[in-house]
Short mmCIF file of C-alpha atoms in Angstrom, two decimals:
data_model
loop_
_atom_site.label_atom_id
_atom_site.label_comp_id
_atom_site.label_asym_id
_atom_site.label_seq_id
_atom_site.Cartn_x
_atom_site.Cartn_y
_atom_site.Cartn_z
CA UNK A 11 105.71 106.98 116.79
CA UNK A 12 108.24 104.21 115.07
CA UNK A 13 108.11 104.50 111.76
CA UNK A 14 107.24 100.96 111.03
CA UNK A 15 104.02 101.39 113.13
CA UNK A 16 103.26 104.89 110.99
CA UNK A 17 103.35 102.86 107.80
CA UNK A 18 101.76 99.55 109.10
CA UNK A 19 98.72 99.85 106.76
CA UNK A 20 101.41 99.50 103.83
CA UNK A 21 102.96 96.29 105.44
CA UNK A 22 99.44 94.90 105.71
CA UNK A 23 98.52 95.83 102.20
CA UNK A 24 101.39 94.01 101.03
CA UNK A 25 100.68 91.03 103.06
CA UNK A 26 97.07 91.41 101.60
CA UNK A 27 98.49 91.56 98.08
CA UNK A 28 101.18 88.77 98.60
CA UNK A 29 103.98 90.95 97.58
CA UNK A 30 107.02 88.34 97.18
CA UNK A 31 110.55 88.47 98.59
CA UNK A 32 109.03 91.32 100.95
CA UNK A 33 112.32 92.50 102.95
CA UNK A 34 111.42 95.63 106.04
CA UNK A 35 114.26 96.99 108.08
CA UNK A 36 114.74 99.86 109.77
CA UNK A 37 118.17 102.48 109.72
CA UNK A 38 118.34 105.36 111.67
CA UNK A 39 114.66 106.33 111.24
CA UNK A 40 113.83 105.93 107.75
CA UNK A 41 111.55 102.44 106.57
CA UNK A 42 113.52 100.16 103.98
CA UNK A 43 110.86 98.21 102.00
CA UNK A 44 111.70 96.26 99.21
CA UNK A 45 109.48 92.96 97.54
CA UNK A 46 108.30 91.68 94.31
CA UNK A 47 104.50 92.98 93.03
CA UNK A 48 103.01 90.91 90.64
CA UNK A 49 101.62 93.36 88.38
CA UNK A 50 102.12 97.11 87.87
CA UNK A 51 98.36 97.93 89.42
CA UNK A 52 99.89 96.27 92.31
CA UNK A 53 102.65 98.03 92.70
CA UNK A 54 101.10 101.20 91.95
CA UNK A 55 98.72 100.26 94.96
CA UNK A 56 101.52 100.12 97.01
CA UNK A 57 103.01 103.43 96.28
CA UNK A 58 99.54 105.19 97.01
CA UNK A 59 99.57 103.35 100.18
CA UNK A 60 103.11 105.54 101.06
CA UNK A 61 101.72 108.25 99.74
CA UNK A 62 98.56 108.25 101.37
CA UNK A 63 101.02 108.08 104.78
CA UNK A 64 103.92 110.11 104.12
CA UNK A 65 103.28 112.85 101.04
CA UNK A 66 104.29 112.87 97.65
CA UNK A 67 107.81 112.78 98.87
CA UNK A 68 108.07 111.01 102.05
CA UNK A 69 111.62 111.05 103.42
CA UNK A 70 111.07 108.35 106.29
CA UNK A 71 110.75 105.50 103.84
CA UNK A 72 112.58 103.90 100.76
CA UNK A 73 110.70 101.41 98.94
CA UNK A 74 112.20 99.26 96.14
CA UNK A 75 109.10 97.29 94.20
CA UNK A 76 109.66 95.40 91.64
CA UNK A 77 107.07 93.69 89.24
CA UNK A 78 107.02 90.48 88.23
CA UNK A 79 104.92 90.15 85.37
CA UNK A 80 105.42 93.16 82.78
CA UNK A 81 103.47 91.68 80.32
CA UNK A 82 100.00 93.12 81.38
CA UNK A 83 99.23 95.98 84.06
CA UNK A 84 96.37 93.96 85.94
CA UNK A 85 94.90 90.52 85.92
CA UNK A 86 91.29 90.69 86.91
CA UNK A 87 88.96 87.90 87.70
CA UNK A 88 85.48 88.19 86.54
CA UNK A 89 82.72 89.02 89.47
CA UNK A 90 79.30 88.91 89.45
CA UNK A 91 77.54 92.37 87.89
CA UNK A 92 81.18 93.18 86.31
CA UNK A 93 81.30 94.78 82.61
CA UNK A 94 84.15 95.36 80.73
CA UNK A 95 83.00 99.44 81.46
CA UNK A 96 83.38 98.73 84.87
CA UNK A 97 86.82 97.18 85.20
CA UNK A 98 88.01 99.79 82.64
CA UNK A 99 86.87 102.62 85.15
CA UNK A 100 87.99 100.82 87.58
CA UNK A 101 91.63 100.28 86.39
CA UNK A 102 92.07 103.38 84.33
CA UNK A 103 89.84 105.31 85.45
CA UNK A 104 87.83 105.64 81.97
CA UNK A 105 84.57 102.76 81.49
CA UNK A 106 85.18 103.90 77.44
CA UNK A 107 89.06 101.86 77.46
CA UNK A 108 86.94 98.89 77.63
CA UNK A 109 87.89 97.95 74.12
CA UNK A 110 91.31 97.94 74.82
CA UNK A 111 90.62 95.01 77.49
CA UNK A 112 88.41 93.49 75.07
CA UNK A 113 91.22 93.34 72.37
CA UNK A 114 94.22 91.46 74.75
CA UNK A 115 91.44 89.08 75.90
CA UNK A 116 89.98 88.14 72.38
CA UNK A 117 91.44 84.55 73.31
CA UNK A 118 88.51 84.08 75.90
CA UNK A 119 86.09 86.83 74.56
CA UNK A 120 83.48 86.55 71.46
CA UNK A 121 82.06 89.98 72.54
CA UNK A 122 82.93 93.11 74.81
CA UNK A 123 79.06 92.12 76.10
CA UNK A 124 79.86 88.69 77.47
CA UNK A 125 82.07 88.19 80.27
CA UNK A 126 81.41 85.73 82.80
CA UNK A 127 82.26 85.41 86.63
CA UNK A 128 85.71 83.86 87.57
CA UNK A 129 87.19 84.26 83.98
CA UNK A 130 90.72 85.68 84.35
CA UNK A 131 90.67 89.23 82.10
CA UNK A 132 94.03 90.43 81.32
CA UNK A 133 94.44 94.40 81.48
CA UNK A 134 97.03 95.84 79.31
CA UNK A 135 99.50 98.44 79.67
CA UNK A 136 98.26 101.46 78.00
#
C-alpha cells in the first residue's frame, strides 16, 4: 500500500479542518506533510490522526504543523445543550477546568451558567 493512501484519513482531516499552506509529497517511501493549524487543539488533532495510523513513532511520515494562532488552544462555538463542563471535558478532558474558560471569556460571559448557541468561547492554554 502507498503510503499516501495508508495515511489518507489524515489528508482528509486536514482538508476537514482547513489546515493552511498544506504541502504532501512523497520521497523514497516516507509521507512529507507540512501546513498551518489554526489552533493548538487542531494541530494536536492532527498528530493523533498519525498516530492513530502509524504508532507513537511512525517512521513513514514527517509532518511539520505549525499553528497560527498561539494565543488560545481552541476556539469553540457555542451549540445547543453545551455547558462550560462540557467543553472543558471535552477539550481537557476535565468538566471541573470550566472556570478557566469562564475567566478568558469574561468579555462575553456574566456567568459560567449562561452561554448561548453560536457565541465564539475562547479556550486557553493551560
Amino acid at each position: 500500500m502507498a503510503v499516501k493512501a495508508k495515511y489518507q484519513g489524515v489528508l482528509d482531516l486536514g482538508e476537514k479542518l482547513n489546515i493552511q499552506n498544506g504541502n504532501v509529497t512523497e520521497e523514497n517511501g516516507v509521507l512529507k506533510v507540512k501546513g498551518t493549524a489554526a489552533t493548538q487543539y487542531e494541530k494536536n488533532l492532527m498528530w493523533d490522526a498519525i498516530k492513530e495510523v502509524g504508532g507513537d513513532n511512525p517512521s513513514d511520515i514527517m509532518a511539520n504543523i505549525e499553528v497560527a494562532d498561539t494565543s488560545v488552544y481552541a476556539r469553540h462555538t457555542v451549540k445547543s445543550g453545551d455547558t462550560l463542563g462540557k467543553i472543558a471535558k471535552h477539550y481537557y478532558g476535565n468538566a471541573a477546568k470550566y472556570t478557566a474558560i469562564f475567566e478568558a471569556n469574561k468579555d462575553i460571559l456574566k456567568n459560567p451558567d449562561v452561554i448561548h448557541p453560536d457565541q465564539e468561547l475562547k479556550i486557553p492554554n493551560l
